[in-house]
Amino acid sequence: MNDINNILKRENLSETEIAALLSLNSEEDIKALFERAYSVKTDRVGRTVYYRGIIEMSNICSKDCLYCGIRRSNSNVNRYSMTREEIIDAAVFAYRSDYGSIVLQSGEIKSPEFTEYIEGLITEIKSKTDSQLGITLSLGEQSSKTYRRWFEAGAHRYLLRIETSSRDLYGKLHPADHSYDERVKCLYKLQEAGYQTGTGVMIGLPGQTVEHLASDIAFFRDIDIDMAGMGPFIPHEDTPLKDYDIDKEKQLTLALKMIAVLRIVMQDINIAATTALQALDPFGREKGIMAGANVIMPNITDRKYRDNYKLYNDKPCTDEDSDACRDCLEHRIEGLGETIGYGRWGDSKHYFNRIKR
Ligand code: SAH
Ligand code: SF4
């Protein structure tokens, strides 16, 4: 315990120390870890939770990641694309509800038509929301030029998870035509284009060890990311990983430990309490906040599509409408003694410190 308290006081941890924190298993030690992370969060980014209303625009995907329910080989999915009007309506809903920001997410589509479509969409959302709504994109791997065009149109944050920073494990979780190097390169392209750049990993993947996870945190620090979205891996029944058994409680605790350790190592970044946490525990996102996260992504996709954007089993809130989500979340967050950053972008403090350097 003494050793642990010494480690917890410091920010600049070695990979071995990070692995030691991730391996803590007594209730008392884990509590000390979460409390330290929460106090770092309070000091460095405050006790405010920022919203990003997520719009799951389309489940059409050209990729075939082995873990994902909407991978192109899954023929049990009803494929959809929201119409342009529906996307804009959802963005305007977010604006009127004072969410401050949205995330546009979809399967990966790469084409000149898609680039142009998204560019036009960003411009229209900006104009319909008096340039007040923050726009994050999560649209996969694209060319530098495409990233730049979308940035210039008004998007300013981008999420692209590395999924695992281990080249070897990445190779096992993706078909041969998916490239680890290209994924890493895209993170640099995003930084060069000017985005607040977010990445993340899945936690509890088959074959993943605590050492892999410690290297993931070191990878985030090396790349100097501004935001992180990490969540537990949850098998999906129509994927090649469907038979992989997870212990929900252990998986959740490990995911919370990752959030806490990352908060201690990268103190001024934005960290999301992801929906996948809630799939494992009805209070998973709240627990994420108490372990150091400061962002939540309420789902504002039209209800009629939600069942078809199942990246993993037991995805929560697929049958609630966006208004119900808003009220339910507000109570839950305020119950933690946190304030909601209504109407604010809640940009990553780290980004501004990074560009100053
Ligand atoms: N196509 C884009 C964005 C949509 S996928 C992309 O891949 O970047 C968004 C995230 O869902 C992925 O980054 C992945 O980490 C997560 N995801 C996919 N399948 C999952 C599963 N079975 N369990 C938990 N998270 C999953
Ligand atoms: Fe497509 Fe993203 Fe799912 Fe991979 S994780 S199959 S890129 S939607």
mmCIF file of C-alpha atoms and ligand atoms in Angstrom:
data_model
loop_
_atom_site.group_PDB
_atom_site.id
_atom_site.type_symbol
_atom_site.label_atom_id
_atom_site.label_comp_id
_atom_site.label_asym_id
_atom_site.label_seq_id
_atom_site.Cartn_x
_atom_site.Cartn_y
_atom_site.Cartn_z
ATOM 1 C CA MET A 1 0.000 0.000 0.000
ATOM 2 C CA ASN A 2 2.873 2.318 0.825
ATOM 3 C CA ASP A 3 4.440 1.687 -2.564
ATOM 4 C CA ILE A 4 1.140 2.343 -4.233
ATOM 5 C CA ASN A 5 0.676 5.637 -2.425
ATOM 6 C CA ASN A 6 4.117 6.718 -3.601
ATOM 7 C CA ILE A 7 3.302 5.851 -7.195
ATOM 8 C CA LEU A 8 -0.071 7.576 -7.002
ATOM 9 C CA LYS A 9 1.540 10.880 -6.066
ATOM 10 C CA ARG A 10 3.477 11.064 -9.332
ATOM 11 C CA GLU A 11 2.448 11.891 -12.897
ATOM 12 C CA ASN A 12 5.440 10.633 -14.833
ATOM 13 C CA LEU A 13 5.037 6.886 -14.433
ATOM 14 C CA SER A 14 7.028 4.119 -16.094
ATOM 15 C CA GLU A 15 5.235 1.365 -17.972
ATOM 16 C CA THR A 16 6.034 -1.017 -15.112
ATOM 17 C CA GLU A 17 4.425 1.348 -12.609
ATOM 18 C CA ILE A 18 1.397 1.774 -14.859
ATOM 19 C CA ALA A 19 1.057 -2.017 -15.084
ATOM 20 C CA ALA A 20 1.333 -2.214 -11.280
ATOM 21 C CA LEU A 21 -1.570 0.226 -10.888
ATOM 22 C CA LEU A 22 -3.657 -1.662 -13.433
ATOM 23 C CA SER A 23 -2.986 -4.867 -11.500
ATOM 24 C CA LEU A 24 -4.235 -3.570 -8.151
ATOM 25 C CA ASN A 25 -6.881 -5.886 -6.818
ATOM 26 C CA SER A 26 -7.644 -5.143 -3.198
ATOM 27 C CA GLU A 27 -10.740 -3.023 -2.754
ATOM 28 C CA GLU A 28 -8.770 -0.557 -0.629
ATOM 29 C CA ASP A 29 -6.051 -0.033 -3.275
ATOM 30 C CA ILE A 30 -8.527 0.349 -6.106
ATOM 31 C CA LYS A 31 -10.463 2.895 -4.049
ATOM 32 C CA ALA A 32 -7.229 4.843 -3.450
ATOM 33 C CA LEU A 33 -6.507 4.787 -7.201
ATOM 34 C CA PHE A 34 -9.972 6.115 -8.110
ATOM 35 C CA GLU A 35 -9.832 8.782 -5.406
ATOM 36 C CA ARG A 36 -6.458 9.996 -6.613
ATOM 37 C CA ALA A 37 -7.681 10.105 -10.231
ATOM 38 C CA TYR A 38 -10.821 11.996 -9.189
ATOM 39 C CA SER A 39 -8.787 14.544 -7.296
ATOM 40 C CA VAL A 40 -6.459 15.040 -10.298
ATOM 41 C CA LYS A 41 -9.521 15.509 -12.486
ATOM 42 C CA THR A 42 -10.983 18.037 -10.035
ATOM 43 C CA ASP A 43 -7.730 20.035 -9.940
ATOM 44 C CA ARG A 44 -6.918 19.943 -13.641
ATOM 45 C CA VAL A 45 -10.208 19.896 -15.561
ATOM 46 C CA GLY A 46 -12.783 20.622 -12.855
ATOM 47 C CA ARG A 47 -15.963 18.934 -11.730
ATOM 48 C CA THR A 48 -17.858 19.530 -14.954
ATOM 49 C CA VAL A 49 -19.112 16.862 -17.314
ATOM 50 C CA TYR A 50 -19.321 17.871 -20.977
ATOM 51 C CA TYR A 51 -21.795 16.326 -23.372
ATOM 52 C CA ARG A 52 -21.283 15.261 -26.957
ATOM 53 C CA GLY A 53 -24.566 14.122 -28.493
ATOM 54 C CA ILE A 54 -23.640 11.197 -30.704
ATOM 55 C CA ILE A 55 -25.353 10.750 -34.067
ATOM 56 C CA GLU A 56 -24.806 7.276 -35.506
ATOM 57 C CA MET A 57 -25.241 8.364 -39.103
ATOM 58 C CA SER A 58 -24.857 5.050 -40.885
ATOM 59 C CA ASN A 59 -23.951 1.440 -40.158
ATOM 60 C CA ILE A 60 -22.566 0.820 -43.626
ATOM 61 C CA CYS A 61 -18.914 -0.116 -43.262
ATOM 62 C CA SER A 62 -16.257 -1.187 -45.723
ATOM 63 C CA LYS A 63 -14.126 -2.731 -42.983
ATOM 64 C CA ASP A 64 -14.312 -6.086 -41.294
ATOM 65 C CA CYS A 65 -12.880 -5.681 -37.784
ATOM 66 C CA LEU A 66 -13.321 -9.073 -36.126
ATOM 67 C CA TYR A 67 -14.924 -7.677 -32.956
ATOM 68 C CA CYS A 68 -17.525 -5.353 -34.446
ATOM 69 C CA GLY A 69 -21.232 -6.090 -34.918
ATOM 70 C CA ILE A 70 -21.544 -3.900 -38.021
ATOM 71 C CA ARG A 71 -18.501 -5.364 -39.827
ATOM 72 C CA ARG A 72 -19.117 -5.732 -43.534
ATOM 73 C CA SER A 73 -19.368 -9.546 -43.396
ATOM 74 C CA ASN A 74 -22.259 -9.511 -40.951
ATOM 75 C CA SER A 75 -25.252 -10.184 -43.181
ATOM 76 C CA ASN A 76 -27.682 -10.085 -40.232
ATOM 77 C CA VAL A 77 -27.526 -6.299 -40.072
ATOM 78 C CA ASN A 78 -30.204 -4.086 -41.602
ATOM 79 C CA ARG A 79 -28.022 -1.471 -43.214
ATOM 80 C CA TYR A 80 -29.204 2.149 -43.008
ATOM 81 C CA SER A 81 -28.029 5.677 -43.625
ATOM 82 C CA MET A 82 -29.824 8.522 -41.905
ATOM 83 C CA THR A 83 -31.032 11.131 -44.373
ATOM 84 C CA ARG A 84 -29.318 14.495 -44.458
ATOM 85 C CA GLU A 85 -32.427 16.112 -42.934
ATOM 86 C CA GLU A 86 -32.515 13.586 -40.089
ATOM 87 C CA ILE A 87 -28.851 14.256 -39.269
ATOM 88 C CA ILE A 88 -29.384 17.998 -39.312
ATOM 89 C CA ASP A 89 -32.523 17.664 -37.164
ATOM 90 C CA ALA A 90 -30.529 15.662 -34.600
ATOM 91 C CA ALA A 91 -27.779 18.318 -34.604
ATOM 92 C CA VAL A 92 -30.346 21.071 -34.111
ATOM 93 C CA PHE A 93 -31.890 19.023 -31.279
ATOM 94 C CA ALA A 94 -28.443 18.911 -29.628
ATOM 95 C CA TYR A 95 -28.046 22.659 -30.076
ATOM 96 C CA ARG A 96 -31.488 23.458 -28.644
ATOM 97 C CA SER A 97 -30.914 21.057 -25.758
ATOM 98 C CA ASP A 98 -27.712 22.947 -24.942
ATOM 99 C CA TYR A 99 -25.514 19.904 -25.420
ATOM 100 C CA GLY A 100 -22.729 22.124 -26.737
ATOM 101 C CA SER A 101 -21.278 19.511 -29.099
ATOM 102 C CA ILE A 102 -22.109 16.571 -31.296
ATOM 103 C CA VAL A 103 -20.186 13.579 -32.610
ATOM 104 C CA LEU A 104 -20.885 12.348 -36.125
ATOM 105 C CA GLN A 105 -20.021 8.667 -36.227
ATOM 106 C CA SER A 106 -20.493 5.907 -38.796
ATOM 107 C CA GLY A 107 -18.989 2.836 -40.356
ATOM 108 C CA GLU A 108 -15.992 3.619 -42.530
ATOM 109 C CA ILE A 109 -16.754 4.882 -46.003
ATOM 110 C CA LYS A 110 -14.000 6.314 -48.175
ATOM 111 C CA SER A 111 -14.957 8.020 -51.398
ATOM 112 C CA PRO A 112 -14.842 11.465 -52.992
ATOM 113 C CA GLU A 113 -18.656 11.606 -52.757
ATOM 114 C CA PHE A 114 -18.573 10.830 -49.007
ATOM 115 C CA THR A 115 -15.877 13.465 -48.409
ATOM 116 C CA GLU A 116 -17.967 16.049 -50.180
ATOM 117 C CA TYR A 117 -21.193 14.976 -48.476
ATOM 118 C CA ILE A 118 -19.675 15.292 -44.991
ATOM 119 C CA GLU A 119 -18.071 18.610 -45.877
ATOM 120 C CA GLY A 120 -21.463 19.996 -46.926
ATOM 121 C CA LEU A 121 -23.120 18.512 -43.862
ATOM 122 C CA ILE A 122 -20.642 20.160 -41.483
ATOM 123 C CA THR A 123 -21.128 23.512 -43.204
ATOM 124 C CA GLU A 124 -24.908 23.219 -42.986
ATOM 125 C CA ILE A 125 -24.887 22.137 -39.331
ATOM 126 C CA LYS A 126 -22.645 25.096 -38.495
ATOM 127 C CA SER A 127 -24.964 27.526 -40.249
ATOM 128 C CA LYS A 128 -28.144 26.070 -38.717
ATOM 129 C CA THR A 129 -26.667 26.288 -35.210
ATOM 130 C CA ASP A 130 -25.252 29.837 -35.425
ATOM 131 C CA SER A 131 -21.705 28.369 -35.471
ATOM 132 C CA GLN A 132 -22.238 27.550 -31.811
ATOM 133 C CA LEU A 133 -22.286 23.750 -31.894
ATOM 134 C CA GLY A 134 -18.953 21.933 -31.516
ATOM 135 C CA ILE A 135 -18.453 19.122 -34.042
ATOM 136 C CA THR A 136 -16.410 15.983 -33.410
ATOM 137 C CA LEU A 137 -16.021 13.417 -36.179
ATOM 138 C CA SER A 138 -15.543 9.682 -35.829
ATOM 139 C CA LEU A 139 -15.541 8.547 -39.438
ATOM 140 C CA GLY A 140 -12.530 6.268 -39.569
ATOM 141 C CA GLU A 141 -9.361 6.358 -41.643
ATOM 142 C CA GLN A 142 -9.262 8.971 -44.377
ATOM 143 C CA SER A 143 -6.676 10.834 -46.454
ATOM 144 C CA SER A 144 -4.914 13.960 -45.147
ATOM 145 C CA LYS A 145 -6.796 15.975 -47.714
ATOM 146 C CA THR A 146 -10.174 14.720 -46.536
ATOM 147 C CA TYR A 147 -9.295 15.381 -42.892
ATOM 148 C CA ARG A 148 -8.219 18.911 -43.853
ATOM 149 C CA ARG A 149 -11.381 19.627 -45.825
ATOM 150 C CA TRP A 150 -13.597 18.548 -42.937
ATOM 151 C CA PHE A 151 -11.514 20.607 -40.498
ATOM 152 C CA GLU A 152 -11.783 23.663 -42.699
ATOM 153 C CA ALA A 153 -15.548 23.142 -42.945
ATOM 154 C CA GLY A 154 -15.769 23.466 -39.150
ATOM 155 C CA ALA A 155 -15.152 20.117 -37.437
ATOM 156 C CA HIS A 156 -12.542 20.546 -34.735
ATOM 157 C CA ARG A 157 -12.211 17.248 -32.893
ATOM 158 C CA TYR A 158 -11.729 13.704 -34.235
ATOM 159 C CA LEU A 159 -11.894 10.304 -32.586
ATOM 160 C CA LEU A 160 -10.017 7.389 -34.065
ATOM 161 C CA ARG A 161 -9.282 4.577 -31.674
ATOM 162 C CA ILE A 162 -6.099 2.634 -32.218
ATOM 163 C CA GLU A 163 -8.098 -0.247 -30.631
ATOM 164 C CA THR A 164 -4.854 -1.757 -29.287
ATOM 165 C CA SER A 165 -1.381 -0.286 -29.587
ATOM 166 C CA SER A 166 0.122 -3.776 -29.885
ATOM 167 C CA ARG A 167 0.897 -4.426 -33.546
ATOM 168 C CA ASP A 168 0.714 -8.140 -32.898
ATOM 169 C CA LEU A 169 -2.686 -8.056 -31.199
ATOM 170 C CA TYR A 170 -3.982 -5.587 -33.802
ATOM 171 C CA GLY A 171 -3.030 -8.118 -36.475
ATOM 172 C CA LYS A 172 -5.039 -10.831 -34.729
ATOM 173 C CA LEU A 173 -8.176 -8.701 -34.433
ATOM 174 C CA HIS A 174 -8.300 -7.469 -37.999
ATOM 175 C CA PRO A 175 -8.206 -9.047 -41.442
ATOM 176 C CA ALA A 176 -4.932 -8.832 -43.357
ATOM 177 C CA ASP A 177 -6.026 -5.840 -45.459
ATOM 178 C CA HIS A 178 -6.359 -3.609 -42.347
ATOM 179 C CA SER A 179 -3.135 -1.782 -41.540
ATOM 180 C CA TYR A 180 -1.850 -0.916 -38.068
ATOM 181 C CA ASP A 181 0.678 1.506 -39.576
ATOM 182 C CA GLU A 182 -2.009 3.355 -41.507
ATOM 183 C CA ARG A 183 -4.139 3.674 -38.361
ATOM 184 C CA VAL A 184 -1.213 5.234 -36.460
ATOM 185 C CA LYS A 185 -0.407 7.465 -39.422
ATOM 186 C CA CYS A 186 -3.973 8.744 -39.419
ATOM 187 C CA LEU A 187 -3.532 10.002 -35.847
ATOM 188 C CA TYR A 188 -0.587 12.112 -36.985
ATOM 189 C CA LYS A 189 -2.534 13.315 -40.028
ATOM 190 C CA LEU A 190 -5.313 14.460 -37.696
ATOM 191 C CA GLN A 191 -2.900 16.378 -35.484
ATOM 192 C CA GLU A 192 -1.336 17.995 -38.560
ATOM 193 C CA ALA A 193 -4.743 19.009 -39.876
ATOM 194 C CA GLY A 194 -5.306 20.854 -36.576
ATOM 195 C CA TYR A 195 -7.852 18.639 -34.819
ATOM 196 C CA GLN A 196 -8.070 17.970 -31.128
ATOM 197 C CA THR A 197 -7.169 14.356 -31.584
ATOM 198 C CA GLY A 198 -8.673 11.493 -29.648
ATOM 199 C CA THR A 199 -7.883 7.833 -29.616
ATOM 200 C CA GLY A 200 -8.504 4.863 -27.381
ATOM 201 C CA VAL A 201 -8.535 1.129 -26.990
ATOM 202 C CA MET A 202 -10.905 -1.665 -26.121
ATOM 203 C CA ILE A 203 -10.249 -3.203 -22.746
ATOM 204 C CA GLY A 204 -10.388 -6.939 -22.096
ATOM 205 C CA LEU A 205 -9.765 -8.072 -25.668
ATOM 206 C CA PRO A 206 -8.910 -11.730 -26.285
ATOM 207 C CA GLY A 207 -5.166 -12.156 -25.818
ATOM 208 C CA GLN A 208 -4.748 -8.723 -24.175
ATOM 209 C CA THR A 209 -2.633 -8.517 -21.021
ATOM 210 C CA VAL A 210 -2.125 -5.818 -18.406
ATOM 211 C CA GLU A 211 1.256 -5.156 -20.033
ATOM 212 C CA HIS A 212 -0.499 -4.464 -23.340
ATOM 213 C CA LEU A 213 -2.773 -1.982 -21.577
ATOM 214 C CA ALA A 214 0.177 -0.292 -19.866
ATOM 215 C CA SER A 215 1.789 0.080 -23.305
ATOM 216 C CA ASP A 216 -1.471 1.565 -24.595
ATOM 217 C CA ILE A 217 -1.245 4.314 -21.988
ATOM 218 C CA ALA A 218 2.412 4.912 -22.865
ATOM 219 C CA PHE A 219 1.388 5.061 -26.533
ATOM 220 C CA PHE A 220 -1.211 7.763 -25.785
ATOM 221 C CA ARG A 221 1.439 9.756 -23.950
ATOM 222 C CA ASP A 222 3.993 9.349 -26.771
ATOM 223 C CA ILE A 223 1.532 10.406 -29.461
ATOM 224 C CA ASP A 224 0.428 13.216 -27.142
ATOM 225 C CA ILE A 225 -3.298 12.760 -27.583
ATOM 226 C CA ASP A 226 -5.835 15.349 -26.476
ATOM 227 C CA MET A 227 -8.773 13.064 -25.785
ATOM 228 C CA ALA A 228 -9.436 9.428 -25.017
ATOM 229 C CA GLY A 229 -12.408 7.133 -25.423
ATOM 230 C CA MET A 230 -11.817 3.690 -23.996
ATOM 231 C CA GLY A 231 -14.357 1.030 -23.220
ATOM 232 C CA PRO A 232 -14.663 -2.624 -22.382
ATOM 233 C CA PHE A 233 -14.675 -5.096 -25.248
ATOM 234 C CA ILE A 234 -18.086 -6.785 -25.360
ATOM 235 C CA PRO A 235 -18.499 -9.748 -27.716
ATOM 236 C CA HIS A 236 -21.166 -9.490 -30.404
ATOM 237 C CA GLU A 237 -23.093 -12.613 -31.315
ATOM 238 C CA ASP A 238 -22.620 -12.314 -35.091
ATOM 239 C CA THR A 239 -18.849 -11.912 -35.058
ATOM 240 C CA PRO A 240 -15.936 -14.359 -35.059
ATOM 241 C CA LEU A 241 -15.264 -13.390 -31.401
ATOM 242 C CA LYS A 242 -18.788 -14.334 -30.261
ATOM 243 C CA ASP A 243 -17.683 -17.245 -28.066
ATOM 244 C CA TYR A 244 -15.129 -15.284 -26.079
ATOM 245 C CA ASP A 245 -16.358 -15.255 -22.486
ATOM 246 C CA ILE A 246 -16.023 -12.101 -20.431
ATOM 247 C CA ASP A 247 -16.396 -11.649 -16.697
ATOM 248 C CA LYS A 248 -18.467 -8.461 -16.690
ATOM 249 C CA GLU A 249 -17.409 -7.294 -13.259
ATOM 250 C CA LYS A 250 -13.686 -7.791 -13.862
ATOM 251 C CA GLN A 251 -13.943 -6.202 -17.302
ATOM 252 C CA LEU A 252 -15.688 -3.157 -15.847
ATOM 253 C CA THR A 253 -13.153 -2.735 -13.044
ATOM 254 C CA LEU A 254 -10.263 -3.012 -15.489
ATOM 255 C CA ALA A 255 -11.852 -0.405 -17.756
ATOM 256 C CA LEU A 256 -12.317 1.956 -14.780
ATOM 257 C CA LYS A 257 -8.701 1.403 -13.737
ATOM 258 C CA MET A 258 -7.584 2.359 -17.265
ATOM 259 C CA ILE A 259 -9.543 5.620 -17.018
ATOM 260 C CA ALA A 260 -8.074 6.367 -13.596
ATOM 261 C CA VAL A 261 -4.469 5.626 -14.551
ATOM 262 C CA LEU A 262 -4.752 7.615 -17.770
ATOM 263 C CA ARG A 263 -6.110 10.585 -15.795
ATOM 264 C CA ILE A 264 -3.058 10.425 -13.522
ATOM 265 C CA VAL A 265 -0.616 10.116 -16.443
ATOM 266 C CA MET A 266 -2.251 12.662 -18.798
ATOM 267 C CA GLN A 267 -3.917 15.052 -16.402
ATOM 268 C CA ASP A 268 -5.404 17.719 -18.668
ATOM 269 C CA ILE A 269 -6.899 15.584 -21.463
ATOM 270 C CA ASN A 270 -10.592 14.886 -21.992
ATOM 271 C CA ILE A 271 -11.608 11.332 -21.150
ATOM 272 C CA ALA A 272 -14.992 9.886 -22.064
ATOM 273 C CA ALA A 273 -17.064 7.628 -19.846
ATOM 274 C CA THR A 274 -18.208 5.488 -22.761
ATOM 275 C CA THR A 275 -21.558 3.834 -23.398
ATOM 276 C CA ALA A 276 -19.928 0.383 -23.328
ATOM 277 C CA LEU A 277 -19.307 0.916 -19.584
ATOM 278 C CA GLN A 278 -23.047 1.253 -19.166
ATOM 279 C CA ALA A 279 -23.605 -1.981 -21.104
ATOM 280 C CA LEU A 280 -21.790 -3.820 -18.307
ATOM 281 C CA ASP A 281 -23.317 -1.946 -15.398
ATOM 282 C CA PRO A 282 -26.371 0.347 -15.291
ATOM 283 C CA PHE A 283 -24.160 2.900 -13.496
ATOM 284 C CA GLY A 284 -21.055 2.251 -15.560
ATOM 285 C CA ARG A 285 -20.787 5.778 -16.932
ATOM 286 C CA GLU A 286 -21.218 7.352 -13.503
ATOM 287 C CA LYS A 287 -18.489 5.083 -12.198
ATOM 288 C CA GLY A 288 -16.354 6.250 -15.129
ATOM 289 C CA ILE A 289 -16.827 9.876 -14.055
ATOM 290 C CA MET A 290 -15.851 8.998 -10.484
ATOM 291 C CA ALA A 291 -12.712 7.282 -11.827
ATOM 292 C CA GLY A 292 -11.595 10.419 -13.683
ATOM 293 C CA ALA A 293 -13.610 10.781 -16.908
ATOM 294 C CA ASN A 294 -15.147 14.170 -17.794
ATOM 295 C CA VAL A 295 -17.106 13.607 -21.014
ATOM 296 C CA ILE A 296 -20.315 11.697 -21.764
ATOM 297 C CA MET A 297 -21.764 10.987 -25.180
ATOM 298 C CA PRO A 298 -25.564 10.760 -24.994
ATOM 299 C CA ASN A 299 -27.078 8.999 -27.952
ATOM 300 C CA ILE A 300 -29.238 11.327 -30.061
ATOM 301 C CA THR A 301 -29.675 9.021 -33.034
ATOM 302 C CA ASP A 302 -33.277 8.660 -34.165
ATOM 303 C CA ARG A 303 -34.783 5.752 -32.234
ATOM 304 C CA LYS A 304 -35.795 3.879 -35.353
ATOM 305 C CA TYR A 305 -32.138 3.318 -36.274
ATOM 306 C CA ARG A 306 -30.613 2.560 -32.898
ATOM 307 C CA ASP A 307 -31.182 -1.184 -32.934
ATOM 308 C CA ASN A 308 -29.195 -1.420 -36.138
ATOM 309 C CA TYR A 309 -26.078 0.257 -34.759
ATOM 310 C CA LYS A 310 -25.131 -2.589 -32.487
ATOM 311 C CA LEU A 311 -21.358 -2.634 -32.315
ATOM 312 C CA TYR A 312 -21.617 -5.058 -29.385
ATOM 313 C CA ASN A 313 -24.299 -6.996 -27.476
ATOM 314 C CA ASP A 314 -26.505 -5.346 -24.834
ATOM 315 C CA LYS A 315 -25.901 -1.814 -26.106
ATOM 316 C CA PRO A 316 -27.982 0.298 -23.695
ATOM 317 C CA CYS A 317 -30.643 2.961 -24.316
ATOM 318 C CA THR A 318 -31.613 1.691 -27.758
ATOM 319 C CA ASP A 319 -35.286 2.084 -26.889
ATOM 320 C CA GLU A 320 -35.232 5.495 -25.231
ATOM 321 C CA ASP A 321 -35.835 8.695 -27.082
ATOM 322 C CA SER A 322 -33.339 11.544 -26.891
ATOM 323 C CA ASP A 323 -35.420 13.683 -24.536
ATOM 324 C CA ALA A 324 -35.757 10.815 -22.064
ATOM 325 C CA CYS A 325 -32.002 10.268 -22.215
ATOM 326 C CA ARG A 326 -31.362 13.920 -21.454
ATOM 327 C CA ASP A 327 -33.493 13.954 -18.301
ATOM 328 C CA CYS A 328 -32.274 10.605 -17.050
ATOM 329 C CA LEU A 329 -28.619 11.575 -17.489
ATOM 330 C CA GLU A 330 -28.999 14.965 -15.882
ATOM 331 C CA HIS A 331 -30.287 13.407 -12.663
ATOM 332 C CA ARG A 332 -27.571 10.825 -12.624
ATOM 333 C CA ILE A 333 -24.727 13.293 -13.127
ATOM 334 C CA GLU A 334 -25.958 15.915 -10.749
ATOM 335 C CA GLY A 335 -26.380 13.127 -8.215
ATOM 336 C CA LEU A 336 -22.586 12.766 -8.308
ATOM 337 C CA GLY A 337 -22.117 16.397 -7.344
ATOM 338 C CA GLU A 338 -20.868 17.271 -10.838
ATOM 339 C CA THR A 339 -22.087 20.146 -12.981
ATOM 340 C CA ILE A 340 -23.079 19.645 -16.610
ATOM 341 C CA GLY A 341 -21.259 21.954 -19.020
ATOM 342 C CA TYR A 342 -24.455 22.873 -20.867
ATOM 343 C CA GLY A 343 -23.925 24.921 -24.004
ATOM 344 C CA ARG A 344 -20.122 24.737 -23.807
ATOM 345 C CA TRP A 345 -17.709 22.943 -26.114
ATOM 346 C CA GLY A 346 -15.601 21.645 -23.261
ATOM 347 C CA ASP A 347 -12.470 21.550 -25.395
ATOM 348 C CA SER A 348 -9.437 19.574 -24.330
ATOM 349 C CA LYS A 349 -7.159 21.735 -22.158
ATOM 350 C CA HIS A 350 -4.300 19.520 -23.250
ATOM 351 C CA TYR A 351 -4.790 20.566 -26.874
ATOM 352 C CA PHE A 352 -4.156 24.225 -26.073
ATOM 353 C CA ASN A 353 -1.134 23.328 -23.963
ATOM 354 C CA ARG A 354 0.153 21.080 -26.791
ATOM 355 C CA ILE A 355 -0.134 23.697 -29.517
ATOM 356 C CA LYS A 356 1.573 26.288 -27.308
ATOM 357 C CA ARG A 357 4.577 23.975 -27.027
HETATM 358 N N1 SAH B 1 -15.935 3.086 -37.929
HETATM 359 C C1 SAH B 1 -15.358 4.038 -37.042
HETATM 360 C C2 SAH B 1 -16.307 4.497 -35.950
HETATM 361 C C3 SAH B 1 -17.362 3.521 -35.487
HETATM 362 S S1 SAH B 1 -16.790 2.152 -34.564
HETATM 363 C C4 SAH B 1 -14.088 3.467 -36.429
HETATM 364 O O1 SAH B 1 -13.936 2.255 -36.393
HETATM 365 O O2 SAH B 1 -13.256 4.270 -36.003
HETATM 366 C C5 SAH B 1 -16.495 2.931 -32.991
HETATM 367 C C6 SAH B 1 -15.775 2.096 -31.980
HETATM 368 O O3 SAH B 1 -16.606 1.014 -31.542
HETATM 369 C C7 SAH B 1 -14.527 1.377 -32.461
HETATM 370 O O4 SAH B 1 -13.424 2.234 -32.476
HETATM 371 C C8 SAH B 1 -14.407 0.230 -31.460
HETATM 372 O O5 SAH B 1 -13.436 0.514 -30.460
HETATM 373 C C9 SAH B 1 -15.781 0.137 -30.816
HETATM 374 N N2 SAH B 1 -16.291 -1.248 -30.885
HETATM 375 C C10 SAH B 1 -16.515 -1.981 -31.981
HETATM 376 N N3 SAH B 1 -16.887 -3.245 -31.637
HETATM 377 C C11 SAH B 1 -16.874 -3.310 -30.282
HETATM 378 C C12 SAH B 1 -17.138 -4.338 -29.326
HETATM 379 N N4 SAH B 1 -17.485 -5.563 -29.698
HETATM 380 N N5 SAH B 1 -17.025 -4.035 -28.001
HETATM 381 C C13 SAH B 1 -16.703 -2.786 -27.610
HETATM 382 N N6 SAH B 1 -16.427 -1.777 -28.467
HETATM 383 C C14 SAH B 1 -16.511 -2.027 -29.792
HETATM 384 FE FE1 SF4 B 2 -16.339 -0.644 -39.275
HETATM 385 FE FE2 SF4 B 2 -15.527 0.825 -37.159
HETATM 386 FE FE3 SF4 B 2 -16.867 -1.517 -36.851
HETATM 387 FE FE4 SF4 B 2 -14.340 -1.578 -37.740
HETATM 388 S S1 SF4 B 2 -15.035 -0.836 -35.719
HETATM 389 S S2 SF4 B 2 -16.077 -2.737 -38.596
HETATM 390 S S3 SF4 B 2 -14.304 0.278 -38.982
HETATM 391 S S4 SF4 B 2 -17.645 0.345 -37.769
#
